[in-house]
Structure formats: structure tokens, C-alpha cells
PDB file of C-alpha atoms in Angstrom:
ATOM      1  CA  MET A   1      77.161  87.169  96.124  1.00 45.00           C
ATOM      2  CA  TYR A   2      79.212  87.050  99.282  1.00 44.00           C
ATOM      3  CA  ARG A   3      77.785  83.963 100.951  1.00 46.00           C
ATOM      4  CA  TYR A   4      79.063  80.471 101.413  1.00 43.00           C
ATOM      5  CA  PHE A   5      76.454  77.782 102.170  1.00 40.00           C
ATOM      6  CA  GLY A   6      74.183  80.492 103.559  1.00 43.00           C
ATOM      7  CA  GLU A   7      76.825  81.932 105.911  1.00 50.00           C
ATOM      8  CA  GLU A   8      77.920  85.544 105.712  1.00 63.00           C
ATOM      9  CA  LEU A   9      81.564  85.805 104.701  1.00 75.00           C
ATOM     10  CA  SER A  10      84.147  87.929 106.448  1.00 88.00           C
ATOM     11  CA  ASP A  11      85.263  91.058 104.603  1.00 88.00           C
ATOM     12  CA  LEU A  12      88.558  89.363 103.755  1.00 92.00           C
ATOM     13  CA  GLU A  13      86.764  86.363 102.263  1.00 93.00           C
ATOM     14  CA  LYS A  14      84.497  88.722 100.357  1.00 91.00           C
ATOM     15  CA  GLY A  15      87.607  90.333  98.931  1.00 91.00           C
ATOM     16  CA  ILE A  16      89.171  87.018  97.952  1.00 93.00           C
ATOM     17  CA  GLN A  17      85.907  85.930  96.359  1.00 92.00           C
ATOM     18  CA  PHE A  18      85.852  89.233  94.464  1.00 91.00           C
ATOM     19  CA  LEU A  19      89.328  88.471  93.085  1.00 93.00           C
ATOM     20  CA  GLU A  20      88.283  84.955  92.136  1.00 92.00           C
ATOM     21  CA  VAL A  21      85.178  86.191  90.310  1.00 91.00           C
ATOM     22  CA  LYS A  22      87.309  88.753  88.484  1.00 92.00           C
ATOM     23  CA  GLY A  23      89.699  85.981  87.415  1.00 92.00           C
ATOM     24  CA  VAL A  24      92.802  87.250  89.193  1.00 91.00           C
ATOM     25  CA  PHE A  25      95.512  84.614  88.730  1.00 87.00           C
ATOM     26  CA  GLY A  26      92.835  82.577  86.967  1.00 81.00           C
ATOM     27  CA  SER A  27      95.319  81.173  84.469  1.00 83.00           C
ATOM     28  CA  LYS A  28      97.715  80.226  87.279  1.00 88.00           C
ATOM     29  CA  PRO A  29      95.771  78.141  89.810  1.00 90.00           C
ATOM     30  CA  ASP A  30      98.881  77.257  91.822  1.00 93.00           C
ATOM     31  CA  VAL A  31      99.856  80.922  92.092  1.00 90.00           C
ATOM     32  CA  ALA A  32      96.285  81.863  93.029  1.00 91.00           C
ATOM     33  CA  ALA A  33      96.175  79.235  95.762  1.00 92.00           C
ATOM     34  CA  ALA A  34      99.466  80.488  97.219  1.00 93.00           C
ATOM     35  CA  GLN A  35      98.520  84.175  97.041  1.00 92.00           C
ATOM     36  CA  PHE A  36      95.119  83.657  98.619  1.00 94.00           C
ATOM     37  CA  SER A  37      96.548  81.427 101.343  1.00 95.00           C
ATOM     38  CA  TYR A  38      99.015  84.157 102.274  1.00 95.00           C
ATOM     39  CA  LEU A  39      96.166  86.657 102.453  1.00 95.00           C
ATOM     40  CA  ARG A  40      94.267  84.355 104.793  1.00 95.00           C
ATOM     41  CA  ASP A  41      97.218  83.463 107.026  1.00 95.00           C
ATOM     42  CA  LEU A  42     100.095  85.932 107.333  1.00 95.00           C
ATOM     43  CA  THR A  43     101.991  83.579 109.661  1.00 94.00           C
ATOM     44  CA  ARG A  44     102.876  81.482 106.605  1.00 94.00           C
ATOM     45  CA  LEU A  45     105.218  84.273 105.596  1.00 94.00           C
ATOM     46  CA  LYS A  46     108.533  84.355 107.430  1.00 93.00           C
ATOM     47  CA  ASP A  47     110.024  87.400 105.707  1.00 94.00           C
ATOM     48  CA  PRO A  48     108.866  90.567 107.565  1.00 93.00           C
ATOM     49  CA  MET A  49     108.775  92.584 104.353  1.00 91.00           C
ATOM     50  CA  GLU A  50     106.625  89.987 102.615  1.00 93.00           C
ATOM     51  CA  ARG A  51     104.345  89.858 105.630  1.00 93.00           C
ATOM     52  CA  ALA A  52     103.978  93.639 105.546  1.00 89.00           C
ATOM     53  CA  LYS A  53     103.250  93.501 101.828  1.00 88.00           C
ATOM     54  CA  TYR A  54     100.413  91.007 102.273  1.00 93.00           C
ATOM     55  CA  GLN A  55      99.080  92.839 105.305  1.00 91.00           C
ATOM     56  CA  ALA A  56      98.792  95.946 103.146  1.00 84.00           C
ATOM     57  CA  ALA A  57      97.134  93.886 100.403  1.00 88.00           C
ATOM     58  CA  ARG A  58      94.614  92.515 102.907  1.00 89.00           C
ATOM     59  CA  GLU A  59      93.683  95.954 104.164  1.00 83.00           C
ATOM     60  CA  LYS A  60      93.365  97.381 100.674  1.00 81.00           C
ATOM     61  CA  LEU A  61      91.224  94.457  99.532  1.00 86.00           C
ATOM     62  CA  VAL A  62      88.932  94.744 102.553  1.00 84.00           C
ATOM     63  CA  ARG A  63      88.482  98.464 102.010  1.00 79.00           C
ATOM     64  CA  LEU A  64      87.699  97.857  98.344  1.00 82.00           C
ATOM     65  CA  VAL A  65      84.752  95.575  99.148  1.00 82.00           C
ATOM     66  CA  GLN A  66      83.611  97.447 102.255  1.00 76.00           C
ATOM     67  CA  THR A  67      83.177 100.921 100.855  1.00 66.00           C
ATOM     68  CA  GLY A  68      80.228 102.038  98.810  1.00 64.00           C
ATOM     69  CA  GLY A  69      82.324 104.436  96.761  1.00 62.00           C
ATOM     70  CA  GLU A  70      84.447 107.499  97.161  1.00 68.00           C
ATOM     71  CA  LYS A  71      83.984 109.618 100.229  1.00 71.00           C
ATOM     72  CA  ARG A  72      82.847 113.069  99.120  1.00 70.00           C
ATOM     73  CA  TRP A  73      81.457 116.300 100.511  1.00 66.00           C
ATOM     74  CA  ASN A  74      80.941 119.936  99.520  1.00 70.00           C
ATOM     75  CA  SER A  75      81.512 121.867 102.732  1.00 65.00           C
ATOM     76  CA  THR A  76      84.915 123.280 103.644  1.00 64.00           C
ATOM     77  CA  GLU A  77      83.914 122.755 107.281  1.00 62.00           C
ATOM     78  CA  GLU A  78      83.863 119.007 106.617  1.00 62.00           C
ATOM     79  CA  SER A  79      87.178 119.050 104.750  1.00 63.00           C
ATOM     80  CA  SER A  80      89.305 118.709 107.873  1.00 68.00           C
ATOM     81  CA  GLY A  81      93.002 118.462 107.124  1.00 76.00           C
ATOM     82  CA  PHE A  82      92.819 119.514 103.476  1.00 82.00           C
ATOM     83  CA  HIS A  83      95.319 122.093 102.259  1.00 85.00           C
ATOM     84  CA  LEU A  84      92.834 124.648 100.913  1.00 85.00           C
ATOM     85  CA  TRP A  85      93.486 127.228  98.241  1.00 86.00           C
ATOM     86  CA  SER A  86      94.538 130.612  99.634  1.00 88.00           C
ATOM     87  CA  ASP A  87      95.089 133.842  97.705  1.00 88.00           C
ATOM     88  CA  SER A  88      97.575 134.945 100.349  1.00 91.00           C
ATOM     89  CA  GLU A  89      99.653 131.776  99.985  1.00 93.00           C
ATOM     90  CA  PHE A  90      99.705 132.000  96.195  1.00 93.00           C
ATOM     91  CA  PRO A  91      99.615 135.735  95.364  1.00 89.00           C
ATOM     92  CA  GLY A  92      99.412 136.839  91.761  1.00 89.00           C
ATOM     93  CA  TYR A  93      96.701 134.470  90.588  1.00 88.00           C
ATOM     94  CA  GLN A  94      93.899 136.917  91.317  1.00 84.00           C
ATOM     95  CA  ARG A  95      94.812 139.046  88.289  1.00 85.00           C
ATOM     96  CA  GLU A  96      92.695 138.693  85.183  1.00 81.00           C
ATOM     97  CA  ASP A  97      95.769 138.555  82.919  1.00 82.00           C
ATOM     98  CA  VAL A  98      96.890 135.175  84.272  1.00 87.00           C
ATOM     99  CA  PHE A  99      95.439 131.749  83.631  1.00 88.00           C
ATOM    100  CA  PHE A 100      93.890 130.215  86.706  1.00 85.00           C
ATOM    101  CA  LEU A 101      91.008 127.772  86.704  1.00 77.00           C
ATOM    102  CA  HIS A 102      89.695 129.207  89.987  1.00 68.00           C
ATOM    103  CA  HIS A 103      88.654 132.418  88.244  1.00 59.00           C
ATOM    104  CA  ASN A 104      85.307 130.683  87.738  1.00 58.00           C
ATOM    105  CA  ASN A 105      85.332 129.081  91.203  1.00 63.00           C
ATOM    106  CA  SER A 106      85.926 125.626  89.748  1.00 74.00           C
ATOM    107  CA  LEU A 107      88.588 124.119  91.993  1.00 83.00           C
ATOM    108  CA  ASN A 108      87.981 120.611  93.281  1.00 84.00           C
ATOM    109  CA  TYR A 109      90.096 118.619  95.726  1.00 81.00           C
ATOM    110  CA  ARG A 110      91.211 114.991  95.743  1.00 82.00           C
ATOM    111  CA  HIS A 111      93.065 113.060  98.430  1.00 79.00           C
ATOM    112  CA  GLN A 112      95.281 110.181  97.312  1.00 71.00           C
ATOM    113  CA  LEU A 113      95.956 107.708 100.095  1.00 65.00           C
ATOM    114  CA  SER A 114      98.128 105.291  98.131  1.00 57.00           C
ATOM    115  CA  GLY A 115      99.935 104.958  94.842  1.00 57.00           C
ATOM    116  CA  LEU A 116      97.061 105.976  92.613  1.00 76.00           C
ATOM    117  CA  CYS A 117      98.254 109.344  91.333  1.00 85.00           C
ATOM    118  CA  TYR A 118      98.138 107.883  87.835  1.00 88.00           C
ATOM    119  CA  LEU A 119      94.333 107.646  88.297  1.00 88.00           C
ATOM    120  CA  HIS A 120      93.662 110.777  90.352  1.00 89.00           C
ATOM    121  CA  ALA A 121      95.466 113.165  87.996  1.00 94.00           C
ATOM    122  CA  PRO A 122      93.633 112.107  84.786  1.00 94.00           C
ATOM    123  CA  ALA A 123      90.277 112.045  86.616  1.00 92.00           C
ATOM    124  CA  MET A 124      90.784 115.652  87.673  1.00 92.00           C
ATOM    125  CA  VAL A 125      92.080 116.780  84.255  1.00 95.00           C
ATOM    126  CA  GLN A 126      89.053 115.213  82.577  1.00 94.00           C
ATOM    127  CA  HIS A 127      86.753 116.960  85.066  1.00 91.00           C
ATOM    128  CA  TYR A 128      88.461 120.304  84.461  1.00 91.00           C
ATOM    129  CA  ALA A 129      88.218 119.846  80.672  1.00 91.00           C
ATOM    130  CA  LEU A 130      84.446 119.809  81.045  1.00 89.00           C
ATOM    131  CA  VAL A 131      84.545 122.830  83.378  1.00 86.00           C
ATOM    132  CA  HIS A 132      86.813 124.725  80.974  1.00 83.00           C
ATOM    133  CA  ASN A 133      84.299 124.140  78.184  1.00 78.00           C
ATOM    134  CA  ASN A 134      81.384 125.291  80.379  1.00 73.00           C
ATOM    135  CA  HIS A 135      79.717 121.908  80.669  1.00 71.00           C
ATOM    136  CA  PRO A 136      78.301 120.220  83.771  1.00 68.00           C
ATOM    137  CA  ALA A 137      81.173 118.369  85.326  1.00 79.00           C
ATOM    138  CA  PRO A 138      80.765 115.264  87.443  1.00 85.00           C
ATOM    139  CA  MET A 139      83.863 113.244  88.289  1.00 86.00           C
ATOM    140  CA  ILE A 140      84.626 109.573  87.869  1.00 88.00           C
ATOM    141  CA  ASP A 141      84.227 107.545  91.060  1.00 85.00           C
ATOM    142  CA  LEU A 142      87.601 105.825  91.142  1.00 85.00           C
ATOM    143  CA  VAL A 143      86.546 103.247  93.726  1.00 82.00           C
ATOM    144  CA  ALA A 144      83.761 102.110  91.422  1.00 84.00           C
ATOM    145  CA  PHE A 145      86.133 102.218  88.471  1.00 87.00           C
ATOM    146  CA  ILE A 146      88.612  99.902  90.201  1.00 86.00           C
ATOM    147  CA  ARG A 147      85.887  97.440  91.112  1.00 86.00           C
ATOM    148  CA  GLU A 148      84.030  97.553  87.821  1.00 87.00           C
ATOM    149  CA  ARG A 149      86.658  98.183  85.163  1.00 88.00           C
ATOM    150  CA  PHE A 150      90.145  97.241  86.295  1.00 88.00           C
ATOM    151  CA  THR A 151      91.617  94.476  84.185  1.00 87.00           C
ATOM    152  CA  VAL A 152      92.888  91.315  85.837  1.00 89.00           C
ATOM    153  CA  GLU A 153      96.457  92.532  85.440  1.00 86.00           C
ATOM    154  CA  ALA A 154      95.633  95.942  86.902  1.00 84.00           C
ATOM    155  CA  LEU A 155      93.965  94.339  89.929  1.00 87.00           C
ATOM    156  CA  GLU A 156      96.976  92.098  90.507  1.00 86.00           C
ATOM    157  CA  TYR A 157      99.284  95.112  90.417  1.00 83.00           C
ATOM    158  CA  TYR A 158      97.012  97.230  92.583  1.00 82.00           C
ATOM    159  CA  ILE A 159      96.256  94.680  95.309  1.00 86.00           C
ATOM    160  CA  PHE A 160      99.494  92.745  95.562  1.00 85.00           C
ATOM    161  CA  ASP A 161     102.217  95.095  94.348  1.00 77.00           C
ATOM    162  CA  ASN A 162     100.643  98.554  94.666  1.00 67.00           C
ATOM    163  CA  LYS A 163     102.063  99.300  91.250  1.00 68.00           C
ATOM    164  CA  GLY A 164     100.509 102.042  89.234  1.00 70.00           C
ATOM    165  CA  GLY A 165     100.413 102.620  85.526  1.00 81.00           C
ATOM    166  CA  SER A 166     100.536 105.296  82.869  1.00 88.00           C
ATOM    167  CA  SER A 167      98.511 108.409  83.648  1.00 93.00           C
ATOM    168  CA  VAL A 168      98.560 109.250  79.935  1.00 94.00           C
ATOM    169  CA  SER A 169      97.052 105.892  78.990  1.00 92.00           C
ATOM    170  CA  PHE A 170      94.396 106.188  81.698  1.00 92.00           C
ATOM    171  CA  LEU A 171      93.432 109.680  80.547  1.00 95.00           C
ATOM    172  CA  LYS A 172      92.906 108.354  77.016  1.00 95.00           C
ATOM    173  CA  THR A 173      90.727 105.581  78.460  1.00 91.00           C
ATOM    174  CA  ILE A 174      88.277 107.883  80.225  1.00 93.00           C
ATOM    175  CA  LEU A 175      87.772 110.581  77.584  1.00 95.00           C
ATOM    176  CA  GLN A 176      85.001 110.700  74.997  1.00 94.00           C
ATOM    177  CA  PRO A 177      85.545 108.250  72.105  1.00 93.00           C
ATOM    178  CA  ASP A 178      88.150 109.277  69.503  1.00 94.00           C
ATOM    179  CA  SER A 179      89.559 112.038  71.700  1.00 96.00           C
ATOM    180  CA  THR A 180      93.160 113.060  71.093  1.00 96.00           C
ATOM    181  CA  LEU A 181      95.893 114.546  73.261  1.00 96.00           C
ATOM    182  CA  ILE A 182      98.609 117.088  72.479  1.00 93.00           C
ATOM    183  CA  GLY A 183     102.052 116.445  73.917  1.00 84.00           C
ATOM    184  CA  PRO A 184     104.610 116.041  75.080  1.00 78.00           C
ATOM    185  CA  GLY A 185     107.378 117.264  72.766  1.00 67.00           C
ATOM    186  CA  ASN A 186     109.131 120.539  73.604  1.00 68.00           C
ATOM    187  CA  ILE A 187     105.965 122.038  75.010  1.00 78.00           C
ATOM    188  CA  PHE A 188     107.173 123.999  78.050  1.00 84.00           C
ATOM    189  CA  ASP A 189     107.509 127.370  76.332  1.00 84.00           C
ATOM    190  CA  LEU A 190     104.017 126.902  74.886  1.00 90.00           C
ATOM    191  CA  LEU A 191     102.352 126.066  78.194  1.00 92.00           C
ATOM    192  CA  PRO A 192     100.704 129.481  78.738  1.00 91.00           C
ATOM    193  CA  THR A 193      99.090 129.328  75.286  1.00 92.00           C
ATOM    194  CA  MET A 194      98.090 125.695  75.720  1.00 93.00           C
ATOM    195  CA  LEU A 195      96.491 126.395  79.092  1.00 92.00           C
ATOM    196  CA  ASN A 196      94.420 129.241  77.693  1.00 90.00           C
ATOM    197  CA  THR A 197      93.371 127.158  74.696  1.00 91.00           C
ATOM    198  CA  TYR A 198      92.733 123.738  76.211  1.00 92.00           C
ATOM    199  CA  GLY A 199      92.481 124.298  79.960  1.00 91.00           C
ATOM    200  CA  PRO A 200      94.403 122.371  82.645  1.00 94.00           C
ATOM    201  CA  GLY A 201      96.901 119.765  81.507  1.00 95.00           C
ATOM    202  CA  LEU A 202      98.238 116.457  82.797  1.00 96.00           C
ATOM    203  CA  VAL A 203     101.739 116.540  84.294  1.00 96.00           C
ATOM    204  CA  SER A 204     103.048 113.003  83.942  1.00 94.00           C
ATOM    205  CA  GLY A 205     106.291 111.333  84.946  1.00 92.00           C
ATOM    206  CA  PHE A 206     107.209 114.142  87.380  1.00 94.00           C
ATOM    207  CA  GLU A 207     110.470 113.155  89.099  1.00 94.00           C
ATOM    208  CA  VAL A 208     110.071 113.627  92.833  1.00 94.00           C
ATOM    209  CA  TYR A 209     113.063 114.274  95.063  1.00 95.00           C
ATOM    210  CA  LYS A 210     113.205 114.583  98.826  1.00 94.00           C
ATOM    211  CA  ASP A 211     112.577 118.336  98.876  1.00 96.00           C
ATOM    212  CA  PHE A 212     109.220 117.920  97.157  1.00 96.00           C
ATOM    213  CA  THR A 213     107.938 115.451  99.761  1.00 92.00           C
ATOM    214  CA  ASN A 214     108.040 118.169 102.440  1.00 93.00           C
ATOM    215  CA  CYS A 215     104.342 118.994 102.663  1.00 91.00           C
ATOM    216  CA  SER A 216     104.984 122.263 104.485  1.00 93.00           C
ATOM    217  CA  ILE A 217     106.703 123.688 101.380  1.00 95.00           C
ATOM    218  CA  HIS A 218     104.361 124.728  98.578  1.00 96.00           C
ATOM    219  CA  HIS A 219     106.787 126.709  96.381  1.00 97.00           C
ATOM    220  CA  HIS A 220     109.752 125.209  94.512  1.00 97.00           C
ATOM    221  CA  LYS A 221     112.273 126.983  92.290  1.00 97.00           C
ATOM    222  CA  GLY A 222     115.310 126.054  90.237  1.00 96.00           C
ATOM    223  CA  THR A 223     116.146 122.422  90.719  1.00 94.00           C
ATOM    224  CA  HIS A 224     115.342 119.619  93.114  1.00 95.00           C
ATOM    225  CA  THR A 225     117.398 118.728  96.156  1.00 95.00           C
ATOM    226  CA  GLY A 226     117.849 115.556  98.153  1.00 95.00           C
ATOM    227  CA  ASP A 227     117.553 111.928  97.151  1.00 94.00           C
ATOM    228  CA  TYR A 228     115.425 110.712  94.276  1.00 93.00           C
ATOM    229  CA  VAL A 229     112.138 109.211  95.465  1.00 89.00           C
ATOM    230  CA  GLY A 230     110.114 108.253  92.384  1.00 87.00           C
ATOM    231  CA  LEU A 231     107.615 109.465  89.790  1.00 90.00           C
ATOM    232  CA  HIS A 232     104.352 111.313  90.189  1.00 92.00           C
ATOM    233  CA  ALA A 233     101.356 112.643  88.210  1.00 94.00           C
ATOM    234  CA  MET A 234      99.617 115.985  88.816  1.00 95.00           C
ATOM    235  CA  ALA A 235      97.606 118.630  86.958  1.00 96.00           C
ATOM    236  CA  VAL A 236      98.758 122.092  85.900  1.00 96.00           C
ATOM    237  CA  VAL A 237      95.895 124.504  86.646  1.00 94.00           C
ATOM    238  CA  GLY A 238      97.489 127.959  86.600  1.00 92.00           C
ATOM    239  CA  HIS A 239     100.201 130.158  85.086  1.00 94.00           C
ATOM    240  CA  ARG A 240     101.578 133.577  85.846  1.00 94.00           C
ATOM    241  CA  LYS A 241     104.660 135.616  84.932  1.00 92.00           C
ATOM    242  CA  GLU A 242     106.533 137.718  87.466  1.00 92.00           C
ATOM    243  CA  ASN A 243     109.683 139.768  86.739  1.00 92.00           C
ATOM    244  CA  GLY A 244     110.311 137.752  83.577  1.00 92.00           C
ATOM    245  CA  THR A 245     110.011 134.362  85.305  1.00 94.00           C
ATOM    246  CA  GLN A 246     107.206 131.953  84.471  1.00 94.00           C
ATOM    247  CA  TYR A 247     105.456 130.162  87.323  1.00 96.00           C
ATOM    248  CA  PHE A 248     103.045 127.256  87.111  1.00 96.00           C
ATOM    249  CA  LEU A 249     100.461 126.181  89.641  1.00 95.00           C
ATOM    250  CA  LEU A 250     100.227 122.403  90.020  1.00 96.00           C
ATOM    251  CA  GLN A 251      97.411 120.553  91.740  1.00 94.00           C
ATOM    252  CA  ASN A 252      98.508 117.607  93.839  1.00 94.00           C
ATOM    253  CA  TRP A 253      96.663 114.780  95.641  1.00 89.00           C
ATOM    254  CA  TRP A 254      98.432 114.815  99.005  1.00 88.00           C
ATOM    255  CA  LYS A 255      96.048 116.108 101.625  1.00 86.00           C
ATOM    256  CA  THR A 256      98.386 118.722 103.117  1.00 89.00           C
ATOM    257  CA  LYS A 257      99.993 119.678  99.797  1.00 92.00           C
ATOM    258  CA  GLN A 258      97.076 120.133  97.409  1.00 92.00           C
ATOM    259  CA  PHE A 259      98.671 123.018  95.511  1.00 94.00           C
ATOM    260  CA  VAL A 260     102.288 123.615  94.528  1.00 96.00           C
ATOM    261  CA  GLU A 261     103.800 126.498  92.606  1.00 97.00           C
ATOM    262  CA  VAL A 262     106.958 125.790  90.605  1.00 97.00           C
ATOM    263  CA  ASP A 263     108.967 128.007  88.310  1.00 96.00           C
ATOM    264  CA  ILE A 264     109.619 126.850  84.767  1.00 95.00           C
ATOM    265  CA  SER A 265     113.147 125.697  85.648  1.00 96.00           C
ATOM    266  CA  TYR A 266     111.885 123.367  88.366  1.00 97.00           C
ATOM    267  CA  LEU A 267     109.203 122.006  86.039  1.00 96.00           C
ATOM    268  CA  LYS A 268     111.709 121.367  83.248  1.00 94.00           C
ATOM    269  CA  ASN A 269     114.183 119.783  85.667  1.00 95.00           C
ATOM    270  CA  SER A 270     111.482 117.412  86.884  1.00 94.00           C
ATOM    271  CA  GLY A 271     111.745 115.445  83.654  1.00 92.00           C
ATOM    272  CA  SER A 272     107.966 115.474  83.328  1.00 93.00           C
ATOM    273  CA  SER A 273     105.833 115.640  80.215  1.00 93.00           C
ATOM    274  CA  VAL A 274     102.702 117.766  79.950  1.00 95.00           C
ATOM    275  CA  TRP A 275      99.669 116.662  77.953  1.00 96.00           C
ATOM    276  CA  PHE A 276      96.527 118.551  76.971  1.00 96.00           C
ATOM    277  CA  ILE A 277      93.158 117.287  75.763  1.00 96.00           C
ATOM    278  CA  GLU A 278      92.842 118.524  72.192  1.00 96.00           C
ATOM    279  CA  THR A 279      89.318 117.248  71.572  1.00 96.00           C
ATOM    280  CA  LEU A 280      86.502 119.317  72.998  1.00 93.00           C
ATOM    281  CA  GLN A 281      84.930 117.449  75.912  1.00 92.00           C
ATOM    282  CA  THR A 282      81.185 118.011  76.162  1.00 90.00           C
ATOM    283  CA  GLU A 283      80.076 115.180  78.430  1.00 88.00           C
ATOM    284  CA  MET A 284      81.244 112.399  80.685  1.00 87.00           C
ATOM    285  CA  PRO A 285      81.117 108.988  78.980  1.00 86.00           C
ATOM    286  CA  ALA A 286      77.773 107.547  80.074  1.00 76.00           C
ATOM    287  CA  ASN A 287      79.092 104.151  81.135  1.00 83.00           C
ATOM    288  CA  PHE A 288      81.174 105.481  84.044  1.00 87.00           C
ATOM    289  CA  THR A 289      79.987 105.716  87.641  1.00 85.00           C
ATOM    290  CA  THR A 290      80.361 109.360  88.692  1.00 86.00           C
ATOM    291  CA  ASN A 291      79.666 111.715  91.555  1.00 79.00           C
ATOM    292  CA  VAL A 292      79.401 115.463  92.041  1.00 76.00           C
ATOM    293  CA  ALA A 293      81.224 117.111  94.959  1.00 76.00           C
ATOM    294  CA  GLN A 294      84.020 119.541  95.701  1.00 75.00           C
ATOM    295  CA  PHE A 295      86.078 117.215  97.919  1.00 73.00           C
ATOM    296  CA  HIS A 296      86.889 113.594  97.070  1.00 72.00           C
ATOM    297  CA  GLU A 297      88.721 110.913  99.015  1.00 70.00           C
ATOM    298  CA  SER A 298      89.108 107.319  97.909  1.00 64.00           C
ATOM    299  CA  GLU A 299      88.191 105.058 100.812  1.00 52.00           C
ATOM    300  CA  ALA A 300      89.499 102.065  98.882  1.00 50.00           C
ATOM    301  CA  ASP A 301      93.043 103.373  99.132  1.00 46.00           C
ATOM    302  CA  LYS A 302      95.399 102.227 101.840  1.00 42.00           C
ATOM    303  CA  GLU A 303      97.896 104.626 103.408  1.00 40.00           C
ATOM    304  CA  GLU A 304     101.338 103.409 102.429  1.00 35.00           C
ATOM    305  CA  GLY A 305     104.793 104.610 101.581  1.00 38.00           C
ATOM    306  CA  TYR A 306     104.062 104.405  97.867  1.00 37.00           C
ATOM    307  CA  ILE A 307     102.988 107.844  96.703  1.00 45.00           C
ATOM    308  CA  LEU A 308     104.224 107.917  93.159  1.00 47.00           C
ATOM    309  CA  GLU A 309     103.288 107.085  89.622  1.00 51.00           C
ATOM    310  CA  MET A 310     104.780 103.978  88.061  1.00 45.00           C
ATOM    311  CA  TYR A 311     105.278 105.773  84.769  1.00 38.00           C
ATOM    312  CA  TYR A 312     106.082 103.984  81.555  1.00 38.00           C
ATOM    313  CA  LYS A 313     108.825 105.900  79.762  1.00 37.00           C
ATOM    314  CA  LEU A 314     107.469 104.826  76.391  1.00 35.00           C
ATOM    315  CA  GLN A 315     104.483 107.091  76.970  1.00 38.00           C
ATOM    316  CA  ARG A 316     106.734 110.127  76.645  1.00 37.00           C
ATOM    317  CA  GLY A 317     107.088 109.588  72.906  1.00 32.00           C
TER     318      GLY A 317
END
């Protein structure tokens, strides 16, 4: 595929050819020519911010065609740098009267390198839905999904703008046919019941402020502090009640902040919506590329300043 008159193409040219085959900017040949020329020659761009944008696009595109799929492993010894679950850091979840997915040793880890929380969160919630229902639980390979199933528009957003999408819409896309979700509505007081009934839920449109970006802090109470940063998607995987206060354990995709406990006030003040999979999930849709491992890292991602979900408010209902 990636040859031109018998000559091996560079990784960048492979990436551009990939976009051409996919039909990116196919209806706008002039736009396509300009975009691809900027990818090939950054010196054509005089604005430093534009140059940085296309440099990031180049690196992301190269990684997308270079990698064979998600990086994955099962050993904690190989999981260097991951914020691992610790009973001492999150006391109270060992009790049998609380909901915590880890009671059956089912925790998995994902590392989000760029603005793909709207993919990582649904992929994990889908995986946990299978675990909760005692079914074998592979996980979607997001690198393969981007290459094989992203629409033209999604590829344009991902490569050139690093824009995300709706985590709720993506979750609906990857579930078994005719599956339904419950949410959001005024669901916060029902979260303990919903967790016990349906398993982990999708936390979507979570408003992140400066305090939350501190990866050394894994507990948040009350309300946010600092400047507004953007929107994020996570999974709620645990619940406990202490001295009359409800606490929720969220799973995150930042390598050094994989788990976060928030009280119900902080969760409500985040402006997020929480969705649960109502339909029993018994198997992964057969047409998805999957893998089985405890730790996952998307090598197609590119480390950037964009860490948040581009959440469509209409999805809140």
C-alpha cells in the first residue's frame, strides 16, 4: 500500500497517503492540497502557533501509521509510572458493604496521551460492563478503531484539530446492537443503587478546574478551585459512605492520576452527567479489533496540552 513507483515511502508520506485513501478533505481538493503541503513543509507556516499545530499533527499521523496497535502488558513490574491502586491511599473500599469493582480483582488501567478521553472512558465502561456480568472481557483496541472506523470528519478533527467528541455517543457506538443507556437526569442520589445494579458508569462532561489537574492530589471535596480548564470523561467504579457523606471513586486516564475519589458535592459541582448501560452486555461486538491485558497505552496518541473531552452539551438531554 505504502509505495510509490516501487520506492518505500517515509512514515509521513504513509500517513498522508492513509488520509487520502480515507478521503480526508476529499470533497475539498484545494483544502486537501494546502493541508498536506503544510504537513510536508512546516516552513510554509509563518505563525508559530500554526506551525506547532501542524507539527503535532505530523507526529500524531506518523505514530498512527507506525504502531501495530495499543501498547499493552499484564505485569505491574512493566507498568512503570502508572498510578496503581492502593488500599492505603483509598481506605474504606475493602469493606464488603461498599461497591467497588476491584472486589473481584477486575481493575484495568489506561493511559491517555492526548485528547481522547471521550474514547478511553467508554472503552473502559464497556469492558467493565462485561466484567460486571461475569463474561470474558477483552477491550477495544483504540488505535485500530481510529484507523479502521473513524469517519472522515473524525479523522480531520483528530489529526488536525485534536478535537474530541461525545463520550456518550461513542459508548452507544461500541455496545451490542440495540443497547440502551440510563441517564443523565437527576441521577446523583441514585448512583449507589445504579452502580450495584448496572456496574461502573460513564462520567461525561466533567468540568475540570486547575485544582483537578494536580496529579499529586487524588482526593477532592466540596467544590473546584482555580481557573476553568475544560471538559473530561471518566468512569465511576466505586462508592462508599462515611459519616453521612457519600464518596465516589472515579477512574481516570492520566498516568499519574489513575484513580480519584470525590465527594458527592464535588461530583455535582463538576456539572457532569453519569450514564449507565441498561442492556445486559454478554459479548464484545465481533467486528471490533480487541486485546486482553491489564495495562493499555495508546501509542497513536501524541502528548499535548489537550487533555479534555470536547463534550456536546446536547448529549446531556
